[in-house]
Short mmCIF file of C-alpha atoms in Angstrom, two decimals:
data_model
loop_
_atom_site.label_atom_id
_atom_site.label_comp_id
_atom_site.label_asym_id
_atom_site.label_seq_id
_atom_site.Cartn_x
_atom_site.Cartn_y
_atom_site.Cartn_z
CA MET A 1 219.63 43.06 -89.68
CA GLN A 2 218.12 46.97 -89.13
CA PRO A 3 215.36 47.96 -92.29
CA LEU A 4 216.13 51.17 -94.16
CA ASN A 5 214.18 54.00 -95.01
CA GLU A 6 213.81 56.07 -98.81
CA ASP A 7 217.00 57.89 -97.89
CA GLY A 8 218.15 54.13 -97.31
CA GLU A 9 219.44 54.74 -94.24
CA PRO A 10 218.91 53.05 -90.66
CA GLU A 11 215.53 53.90 -89.58
CA LYS A 12 215.81 54.23 -85.41
CA LYS A 13 214.06 52.76 -82.87
CA LYS A 14 210.95 54.98 -81.81
CA ARG A 15 211.56 55.57 -77.82
CA ALA A 16 208.09 53.22 -75.93
CA LEU A 17 206.40 56.70 -74.23
CA PRO A 18 206.05 55.82 -70.91
CA LYS A 19 202.13 56.05 -70.83
CA LYS A 20 200.52 58.09 -68.52
CA GLU A 21 198.58 56.63 -65.45
CA LYS A 22 194.89 56.60 -65.10
CA SER A 23 193.73 58.48 -61.96
CA VAL A 24 191.10 57.52 -59.83
CA LEU A 25 188.43 59.44 -60.92
CA GLN A 26 188.91 59.10 -64.78
CA GLY A 27 189.04 55.54 -64.40
CA LYS A 28 186.38 55.12 -62.32
CA LEU A 29 184.71 57.32 -65.29
CA THR A 30 186.20 55.17 -67.47
CA LYS A 31 184.81 52.03 -66.75
CA LEU A 32 181.21 54.11 -66.62
CA ALA A 33 181.96 55.35 -70.19
CA VAL A 34 182.93 51.75 -71.17
CA GLN A 35 179.11 50.38 -69.78
CA ILE A 36 177.38 53.29 -70.78
CA GLY A 37 178.34 52.45 -74.32
CA ARG A 38 177.83 48.91 -74.21
CA ALA A 39 173.76 50.34 -73.15
CA GLY A 40 173.96 52.64 -75.47
CA THR A 41 176.19 52.49 -78.84
CA ASN A 42 177.98 49.46 -78.83
CA ARG A 43 180.19 50.09 -81.31
CA GLN A 44 183.79 48.39 -80.20
CA SER A 45 182.00 45.53 -80.30
CA GLY A 46 180.40 45.85 -83.23
CA ASP A 47 177.30 44.38 -82.41
CA TRP A 48 174.64 47.20 -83.23
CA VAL A 49 171.40 45.01 -82.27
CA PHE A 50 171.23 45.18 -79.03
CA SER A 51 172.08 49.35 -79.78
CA LEU A 52 169.07 48.79 -81.96
CA VAL A 53 166.96 47.02 -79.49
CA MET A 54 167.75 49.63 -77.30
CA SER A 55 166.49 52.79 -79.17
CA ALA A 56 163.79 51.28 -80.66
CA LEU A 57 162.86 50.21 -77.11
CA THR A 58 163.25 53.64 -76.32
CA VAL A 59 161.24 55.27 -78.80
CA ILE A 60 158.20 52.54 -78.44
CA ILE A 61 158.02 53.57 -74.59
CA LEU A 62 158.21 57.16 -75.52
CA ILE A 63 154.80 56.32 -77.72
CA THR A 64 153.07 54.53 -75.06
CA ARG A 65 153.64 57.56 -72.27
CA PHE A 66 152.04 59.61 -74.48
CA LEU A 67 149.18 58.07 -76.20
CA ILE A 68 148.33 56.76 -72.95
CA ASP A 69 149.16 60.03 -70.88
CA THR A 70 147.09 61.89 -73.95
CA PHE A 71 143.91 59.83 -74.92
CA TRP A 72 143.00 57.74 -71.93
CA ILE A 73 144.75 59.64 -68.60
CA GLN A 74 143.93 63.64 -70.52
CA GLY A 75 140.86 61.73 -72.05
CA LEU A 76 141.16 64.03 -75.25
CA PRO A 77 139.80 63.29 -78.38
CA TRP A 78 141.20 62.66 -81.28
CA LEU A 79 141.28 65.25 -83.51
CA GLN A 80 142.21 65.84 -87.30
CA GLU A 81 143.31 69.18 -86.88
CA CYS A 82 145.35 68.33 -84.08
CA VAL A 83 147.14 65.43 -86.70
CA SER A 84 150.18 68.38 -86.88
CA ILE A 85 151.18 68.13 -83.77
CA TYR A 86 150.47 64.54 -82.69
CA VAL A 87 153.72 64.30 -85.70
CA GLN A 88 155.95 66.70 -83.97
CA PHE A 89 155.63 64.65 -80.72
CA LEU A 90 156.85 61.17 -82.96
CA VAL A 91 158.79 63.25 -84.29
CA LYS A 92 161.13 64.29 -80.76
CA PHE A 93 160.71 60.92 -80.14
CA PHE A 94 162.26 59.60 -82.94
CA ILE A 95 165.01 62.41 -82.29
CA ILE A 96 165.58 60.94 -78.95
CA GLY A 97 165.49 57.01 -80.00
CA VAL A 98 168.12 58.03 -82.81
CA THR A 99 170.72 60.27 -80.00
CA VAL A 100 170.59 56.90 -77.86
CA LEU A 101 172.06 55.38 -80.83
CA VAL A 102 174.44 57.55 -81.98
CA VAL A 103 175.82 59.55 -79.25
CA ALA A 104 179.24 59.54 -78.14
CA VAL A 105 178.73 59.53 -74.27
CA PRO A 106 182.01 57.78 -73.39
CA GLU A 107 183.90 60.43 -75.60
CA GLY A 108 181.79 63.40 -73.90
CA LEU A 109 182.52 62.19 -69.98
CA PRO A 110 186.86 62.67 -70.57
CA LEU A 111 186.45 66.30 -71.89
CA ALA A 112 183.63 66.98 -68.57
CA VAL A 113 185.73 65.64 -65.91
CA THR A 114 188.92 68.31 -67.79
CA ILE A 115 186.43 70.88 -68.26
CA SER A 116 185.37 70.84 -64.27
CA LEU A 117 188.62 70.07 -63.06
CA ALA A 118 190.65 73.13 -64.93
CA TYR A 119 187.30 74.65 -63.38
CA SER A 120 189.14 73.53 -59.95
CA VAL A 121 192.71 74.93 -60.89
CA LYS A 122 190.91 78.07 -61.39
CA LYS A 123 188.82 78.62 -58.61
CA MET A 124 192.80 77.39 -56.91
CA MET A 125 194.63 80.23 -58.20
CA LYS A 126 191.21 82.84 -56.63
CA ASP A 127 192.62 81.40 -53.14
CA ASN A 128 196.70 81.86 -54.28
CA ASN A 129 196.96 77.91 -54.65
CA LEU A 130 199.19 77.17 -57.87
CA VAL A 131 198.32 74.10 -59.12
CA ARG A 132 200.58 72.86 -61.94
CA HIS A 133 198.74 69.72 -62.29
CA LEU A 134 195.18 68.72 -63.11
CA ASP A 135 194.56 66.14 -61.12
CA ALA A 136 195.91 67.66 -57.38
CA CYS A 137 192.50 68.79 -57.68
CA GLU A 138 191.25 65.07 -57.98
CA THR A 139 194.21 63.64 -55.34
CA MET A 140 192.96 66.81 -52.63
CA GLY A 141 188.86 65.99 -53.45
CA ASN A 142 189.80 62.67 -52.17
CA ALA A 143 191.58 63.95 -49.08
CA THR A 144 190.81 62.13 -45.62
CA ALA A 145 193.27 63.43 -43.65
CA ILE A 146 195.86 66.54 -43.06
CA CYS A 147 199.24 66.60 -41.47
CA SER A 148 200.13 70.32 -40.89
CA ASP A 149 203.56 71.65 -39.42
CA LYS A 150 202.78 74.20 -36.59
CA THR A 151 205.43 77.12 -37.41
CA GLY A 152 203.59 79.30 -39.91
CA THR A 153 200.87 77.21 -41.15
CA LEU A 154 198.60 77.21 -38.23
CA THR A 155 200.55 79.87 -36.87
CA MET A 156 201.75 83.42 -37.78
CA ASN A 157 205.22 82.64 -37.42
CA ARG A 158 205.42 86.29 -35.98
CA MET A 159 207.61 85.52 -32.87
CA THR A 160 208.26 87.98 -29.65
CA VAL A 161 209.14 87.06 -26.77
CA VAL A 162 206.89 87.65 -23.84
CA GLN A 163 208.50 85.62 -20.65
CA ALA A 164 211.79 84.83 -19.82
CA TYR A 165 213.42 82.42 -16.68
CA ILE A 166 217.10 85.09 -15.80
CA ALA A 167 218.65 84.98 -12.79
CA GLY A 168 216.50 82.92 -10.35
CA ARG A 169 213.86 84.86 -11.60
CA HIS A 170 210.78 84.18 -13.74
CA PHE A 171 208.96 87.15 -14.97
CA LYS A 172 206.40 86.51 -16.13
CA ARG A 173 206.86 89.50 -19.00
CA VAL A 174 209.93 90.95 -21.26
CA PRO A 175 211.74 92.30 -17.51
CA GLU A 176 213.42 95.53 -16.94
CA PRO A 177 217.03 96.19 -17.49
CA ASP A 178 217.56 97.61 -14.30
CA LEU A 179 216.26 94.02 -13.03
CA ILE A 180 218.67 91.77 -14.73
CA PRO A 181 222.51 91.88 -13.10
CA THR A 182 224.71 93.75 -15.53
CA LYS A 183 227.38 90.91 -15.87
CA ILE A 184 223.95 88.14 -17.46
CA LEU A 185 222.55 90.85 -19.62
CA ASP A 186 226.25 91.29 -21.62
CA LEU A 187 226.15 87.46 -21.70
CA LEU A 188 222.51 87.50 -22.63
CA ILE A 189 223.31 90.16 -25.22
CA LEU A 190 226.47 89.30 -26.71
CA GLY A 191 225.54 85.67 -27.29
CA ILE A 192 222.08 86.68 -28.97
CA GLY A 193 223.91 88.77 -30.88
CA VAL A 194 226.90 86.51 -32.33
CA ASN A 195 224.62 83.32 -31.97
CA CYS A 196 221.37 84.27 -34.56
CA ALA A 197 222.39 84.33 -37.97
CA TYR A 198 223.63 87.32 -39.42
CA THR A 199 220.51 87.71 -42.32
CA THR A 200 218.42 87.43 -40.01
CA LYS A 201 217.69 91.03 -38.80
CA ILE A 202 215.40 93.71 -37.35
CA MET A 203 213.97 95.96 -39.89
CA PRO A 204 211.88 99.67 -39.90
CA PRO A 205 207.88 99.12 -40.10
CA GLU A 206 206.92 100.05 -43.93
CA ARG A 207 204.65 102.62 -42.69
CA GLU A 208 205.20 104.43 -39.21
CA GLY A 209 202.58 103.05 -36.74
CA GLY A 210 203.57 99.32 -37.84
CA LEU A 211 205.20 96.45 -37.00
CA PRO A 212 208.90 96.48 -37.55
CA ARG A 213 209.95 93.71 -40.52
CA GLN A 214 211.32 90.19 -39.16
CA VAL A 215 213.83 89.81 -41.55
CA GLY A 216 215.20 86.10 -41.61
CA ASN A 217 214.47 82.94 -38.87
CA LYS A 218 211.64 83.83 -37.09
CA THR A 219 212.80 81.98 -33.75
CA GLU A 220 215.74 84.16 -33.62
CA CYS A 221 214.27 87.59 -34.37
CA ALA A 222 212.20 87.19 -31.27
CA LEU A 223 215.66 86.70 -30.11
CA LEU A 224 216.85 90.02 -31.45
CA GLY A 225 213.90 91.55 -30.80
CA LEU A 226 213.80 90.77 -26.81
CA SER A 227 217.44 92.92 -26.89
CA LEU A 228 215.63 95.17 -28.73
CA ASP A 229 213.66 95.25 -25.68
CA LEU A 230 215.69 95.08 -22.82
CA ASN A 231 217.38 98.49 -25.00
CA ARG A 232 220.61 96.86 -26.27
CA ASP A 233 221.46 97.01 -29.65
CA TYR A 234 222.96 93.41 -30.98
CA GLN A 235 223.79 95.47 -34.37
CA ASN A 236 226.47 96.99 -32.32
CA VAL A 237 228.06 93.21 -31.08
CA ARG A 238 228.09 92.33 -34.46
CA ASN A 239 229.29 95.89 -35.72
CA GLU A 240 232.37 95.35 -33.33
CA ILE A 241 232.95 91.22 -33.85
CA PRO A 242 232.37 90.46 -37.61
CA GLU A 243 230.59 87.97 -39.26
CA GLU A 244 234.48 86.68 -40.25
CA LYS A 245 236.01 86.30 -36.91
CA LEU A 246 233.99 83.79 -36.20
CA PHE A 247 235.87 81.23 -35.41
CA LYS A 248 233.62 78.20 -35.71
CA VAL A 249 229.44 77.70 -35.70
CA TYR A 250 227.78 74.76 -35.39
CA THR A 251 223.80 75.34 -37.47
CA PHE A 252 221.08 74.41 -36.18
CA ASN A 253 220.04 70.95 -37.34
CA SER A 254 216.95 68.95 -35.93
CA VAL A 255 218.93 66.10 -34.06
CA ARG A 256 220.72 67.88 -31.52
CA LYS A 257 218.44 70.31 -31.61
CA SER A 258 220.27 73.47 -30.78
CA MET A 259 222.46 75.93 -32.81
CA SER A 260 226.38 76.88 -30.99
CA THR A 261 228.86 79.78 -31.80
CA VAL A 262 232.26 79.87 -30.32
CA LEU A 263 234.68 82.82 -30.54
CA LYS A 264 238.27 83.28 -29.89
CA ASN A 265 239.46 85.21 -27.61
CA PHE A 266 242.06 87.81 -27.35
CA ASP A 267 245.14 85.69 -24.17
CA ARG A 268 243.80 82.46 -27.18
CA SER A 269 240.70 81.00 -25.38
CA TYR A 270 237.41 80.33 -26.33
CA ARG A 271 234.26 81.19 -25.32
CA MET A 272 230.87 78.70 -26.97
CA PHE A 273 227.43 80.61 -26.43
CA SER A 274 223.45 78.15 -27.48
CA LYS A 275 220.66 77.99 -27.93
CA GLY A 276 218.60 75.31 -28.54
CA ALA A 277 215.20 73.01 -27.08
CA ALA A 278 214.81 74.44 -23.35
CA GLU A 279 214.40 70.88 -22.22
CA ILE A 280 217.60 69.48 -24.29
CA LEU A 281 219.88 71.90 -23.44
CA LEU A 282 219.35 72.36 -19.88
CA LYS A 283 220.14 67.97 -19.65
CA LYS A 284 223.54 70.07 -20.83
CA CYS A 285 224.20 72.24 -18.37
CA CYS A 286 226.34 72.37 -15.37
CA LYS A 287 226.11 75.43 -14.68
CA ILE A 288 223.44 78.23 -14.50
CA LEU A 289 223.62 81.94 -13.47
CA THR A 290 223.04 83.92 -10.84
CA ALA A 291 221.08 86.89 -9.35
CA SER A 292 224.91 87.98 -7.92
CA GLY A 293 225.37 87.49 -11.67
CA GLU A 294 227.66 84.34 -10.39
CA ALA A 295 226.96 80.80 -11.64
CA LYS A 296 226.57 78.22 -8.74
CA VAL A 297 226.16 74.73 -9.75
CA PHE A 298 223.27 73.10 -11.63
CA LYS A 299 222.75 69.61 -9.78
CA PRO A 300 219.60 67.19 -11.06
CA LYS A 301 217.46 68.48 -9.27
CA ASP A 302 217.49 71.77 -9.84
CA ARG A 303 216.99 71.06 -13.45
CA GLU A 304 213.51 69.58 -13.03
CA HIS A 305 212.44 72.10 -10.70
CA LEU A 306 213.32 74.45 -13.09
CA VAL A 307 211.22 71.74 -15.97
CA LYS A 308 208.67 71.52 -14.05
CA ASN A 309 208.02 75.09 -12.82
CA VAL A 310 208.96 77.52 -15.07
CA ILE A 311 209.11 75.20 -18.97
CA GLU A 312 206.18 73.54 -18.47
CA SER A 313 204.21 76.08 -17.56
CA MET A 314 206.13 78.36 -19.67
CA ALA A 315 204.65 75.29 -22.82
CA SER A 316 201.15 74.71 -21.41
CA GLU A 317 200.87 78.01 -22.29
CA GLY A 318 201.98 77.75 -26.05
CA LEU A 319 205.05 79.23 -25.41
CA ARG A 320 208.00 78.11 -27.49
CA THR A 321 211.24 77.94 -24.72
CA ILE A 322 214.61 78.10 -25.66
CA CYS A 323 217.51 78.37 -23.78
CA LEU A 324 220.67 80.10 -23.60
CA ALA A 325 223.72 78.83 -22.01
CA TYR A 326 228.44 79.08 -22.89
CA ARG A 327 230.86 77.44 -22.09
CA ASP A 328 234.20 78.35 -21.30
CA PHE A 329 238.02 76.99 -23.11
CA PRO A 330 239.97 78.22 -20.78
CA ILE A 331 243.15 77.66 -22.93
CA THR A 332 245.55 75.73 -19.90
CA ASP A 333 242.06 72.56 -21.01
CA GLY A 334 244.54 72.71 -24.69
CA GLU A 335 242.68 73.13 -27.94
CA PRO A 336 239.68 71.21 -28.10
CA ASP A 337 238.83 68.72 -30.19
CA TRP A 338 236.46 71.14 -32.15
CA ASP A 339 235.20 67.91 -34.61
CA ASN A 340 233.44 66.37 -31.26
CA GLU A 341 229.83 67.64 -30.75
CA ALA A 342 228.66 65.78 -28.37
CA GLU A 343 231.29 66.81 -25.94
CA ILE A 344 232.08 70.23 -27.33
CA LEU A 345 228.03 70.66 -26.52
CA THR A 346 228.82 70.10 -22.44
CA ARG A 347 228.92 71.90 -19.11
CA LEU A 348 227.37 74.39 -20.19
CA THR A 349 226.77 76.95 -17.62
CA CYS A 350 222.62 78.63 -18.37
CA ILE A 351 221.87 81.65 -18.86
CA ALA A 352 218.36 82.31 -19.37
CA VAL A 353 215.81 80.36 -20.35
CA VAL A 354 212.95 82.69 -22.34
CA GLY A 355 209.51 81.89 -23.70
CA ILE A 356 208.43 82.96 -27.31
CA GLU A 357 204.37 83.30 -28.38
CA ASP A 358 203.69 82.57 -32.00
CA PRO A 359 200.33 83.58 -31.94
CA VAL A 360 197.76 80.41 -34.20
CA ARG A 361 196.39 82.42 -37.34
CA PRO A 362 193.13 83.64 -36.64
CA GLU A 363 191.31 81.91 -39.32
CA VAL A 364 192.72 78.32 -38.79
CA PRO A 365 190.55 77.45 -36.04
CA GLU A 366 187.13 77.92 -38.53
CA ALA A 367 189.56 75.87 -41.46
CA ILE A 368 190.52 73.04 -38.81
CA ARG A 369 186.29 73.46 -37.38
CA LYS A 370 185.52 72.53 -41.67
CA CYS A 371 187.03 69.72 -42.25
CA GLN A 372 186.39 68.44 -39.48
CA ARG A 373 182.50 68.88 -40.85
CA ALA A 374 183.98 67.41 -43.64
CA GLY A 375 185.18 64.04 -42.54
CA ILE A 376 189.22 65.29 -42.82
CA THR A 377 191.57 64.76 -39.53
CA VAL A 378 193.84 67.29 -39.03
CA ARG A 379 197.17 65.68 -37.24
CA MET A 380 200.30 69.08 -36.35
CA VAL A 381 202.70 67.41 -36.49
CA THR A 382 205.72 69.69 -35.92
CA GLY A 383 209.07 69.50 -33.46
CA ASP A 384 208.12 72.39 -30.50
CA ASN A 385 208.02 70.46 -26.63
CA ILE A 386 205.50 68.34 -25.57
CA ASN A 387 202.98 70.18 -24.14
CA THR A 388 203.66 73.98 -26.60
CA ALA A 389 202.00 71.41 -29.60
CA ARG A 390 199.31 70.22 -27.32
CA ALA A 391 198.17 73.78 -25.89
CA ILE A 392 198.19 75.07 -29.70
CA ALA A 393 196.24 72.08 -30.58
CA THR A 394 193.95 72.66 -28.15
CA LYS A 395 193.55 76.63 -30.06
CA CYS A 396 193.50 75.64 -33.01
CA GLY A 397 190.35 72.77 -32.23
CA ILE A 398 192.84 70.20 -32.94
CA LEU A 399 192.71 68.64 -29.27
CA GLN A 400 188.78 69.01 -27.42
CA PRO A 401 188.78 68.46 -24.29
CA GLY A 402 187.72 65.06 -23.00
CA ASP A 403 188.88 63.70 -26.82
CA ASP A 404 190.92 60.34 -26.66
CA PHE A 405 193.86 61.09 -28.38
CA LEU A 406 197.24 61.01 -28.74
CA CYS A 407 199.70 63.47 -28.79
CA ILE A 408 203.19 61.62 -28.54
CA GLU A 409 206.95 62.91 -29.42
CA GLY A 410 208.96 61.71 -32.19
CA LYS A 411 210.69 59.00 -29.70
CA GLU A 412 208.09 57.16 -28.45
CA PHE A 413 206.23 56.80 -32.16
CA ASN A 414 209.24 55.63 -33.28
CA GLN A 415 209.13 53.53 -30.33
CA ARG A 416 205.50 52.31 -31.15
CA ILE A 417 206.09 51.55 -35.07
CA ARG A 418 209.43 49.45 -34.70
CA ASN A 419 210.09 45.89 -33.57
CA GLU A 420 213.20 44.21 -32.69
CA LEU A 421 215.33 44.63 -35.28
CA GLY A 422 214.22 48.35 -35.62
CA GLU A 423 212.47 48.10 -39.03
CA ILE A 424 209.09 49.61 -40.03
CA GLU A 425 205.87 47.56 -39.05
CA GLN A 426 202.45 49.04 -40.91
CA GLU A 427 200.37 46.84 -38.55
CA ARG A 428 201.69 49.00 -35.45
CA ILE A 429 201.13 52.10 -37.40
CA ASP A 430 197.13 51.52 -38.37
CA LYS A 431 197.10 50.62 -34.31
CA ILE A 432 198.88 54.14 -34.05
CA TRP A 433 197.63 56.56 -37.02
CA PRO A 434 194.02 56.87 -35.87
CA LYS A 435 193.72 57.98 -32.52
CA LEU A 436 197.25 60.05 -33.82
CA ARG A 437 196.61 63.72 -33.61
CA VAL A 438 199.79 65.67 -32.18
CA LEU A 439 203.53 64.46 -33.56
CA ALA A 440 206.16 66.28 -30.85
CA ARG A 441 209.35 66.71 -31.83
CA SER A 442 209.27 65.19 -34.77
CA SER A 443 212.23 64.74 -37.12
CA PRO A 444 211.99 65.10 -40.78
CA MET A 445 212.37 61.31 -41.05
CA ASP A 446 209.41 60.36 -38.61
CA LYS A 447 207.19 63.28 -40.92
CA HIS A 448 208.33 61.73 -43.35
CA THR A 449 207.74 58.30 -42.20
CA LEU A 450 204.02 58.61 -40.58
CA VAL A 451 202.64 60.61 -44.29
CA LYS A 452 204.28 57.26 -45.89
CA GLY A 453 202.49 55.44 -43.57
#
């Protein structure tokens, strides 16, 4: 049975609107308002006796204070001509008593909170921060920890290749093209041209004397800039091999931390170019190009030597290290299984390792110092090499010399916070969290776990 309305039609049930939860500040102020209301205007319970007593007591105290101060402490005599002045004071005290009795303090507090939050939103707008909800200002005000990415947040996100390991030599600055064997240089430029997104480009500066504009992925922009620094135009490669002629592209992801592009040659063989995190991609290399331009066997001890003397050296200076490699698939080996990425991305030949600089934003160190003085802990969460992350964190002021703080990789982080069954335990996170300052080589899931914990 449903009740009928005036037109004789069944009434539609009204949907219960979800009750909006109060923020922390609103909850505290509501509690304070109730307490003040009980001491001032206890109208909710209908008990006016306590309110009248408080109001009368206020008037009595004010009158008593006035009499003592005027006639006893100051010693002034009672004057008939001053009666009107005495009456004015009594009226003022009476008004204050009435105010205590009837003023609506509980209704005024939420309004004051809303106005203050709106003012905060306006101030944040001046800092180019768009706030959609007023409660966000309150949340920001209660923040005690900030987990920040590195690239583009702490750094300027304008990357440039400043060091390179090519043909068995470690160049502390971009080498002249004459110092690189032609075969290696041709492979390097071809690999950069086809194995960077075709939407990534280096554009002319907007005004004369300015820096070239980097459009697209900034790491790829740095590699394209290296091509130009070596007096080779990557666009010529792209004109010769347009994007639709690429046989297959393995796009970058956070698991393998590399990107690969496969080209099909005229003899139906294949050549794949890869780029990615240096210490990860080097493990997949079995050969390396030498000063003669030929490939030699890349043994584990050679890899350890390269990592220790080149990659760690670059990373300690805050450089992002990228390995560039390739692999040939001869026609005699048959058609490769392109879906088996683990097999495809092996037996590579290392072309070069480059160090990419991304300068720290000038305003970041001072901003972090202000956060630390305010009691806010700043943590860096990045996908970069741990040595690179540690160097940048030191430049920013997140890490100080002599501090006893944790600087770990995502793999170790997961091992520490998970039990034997692979489940995350809050107790384990609580042990790491207070001292953790840098989380390197972290995946998106690691970042989510850290913030959620």
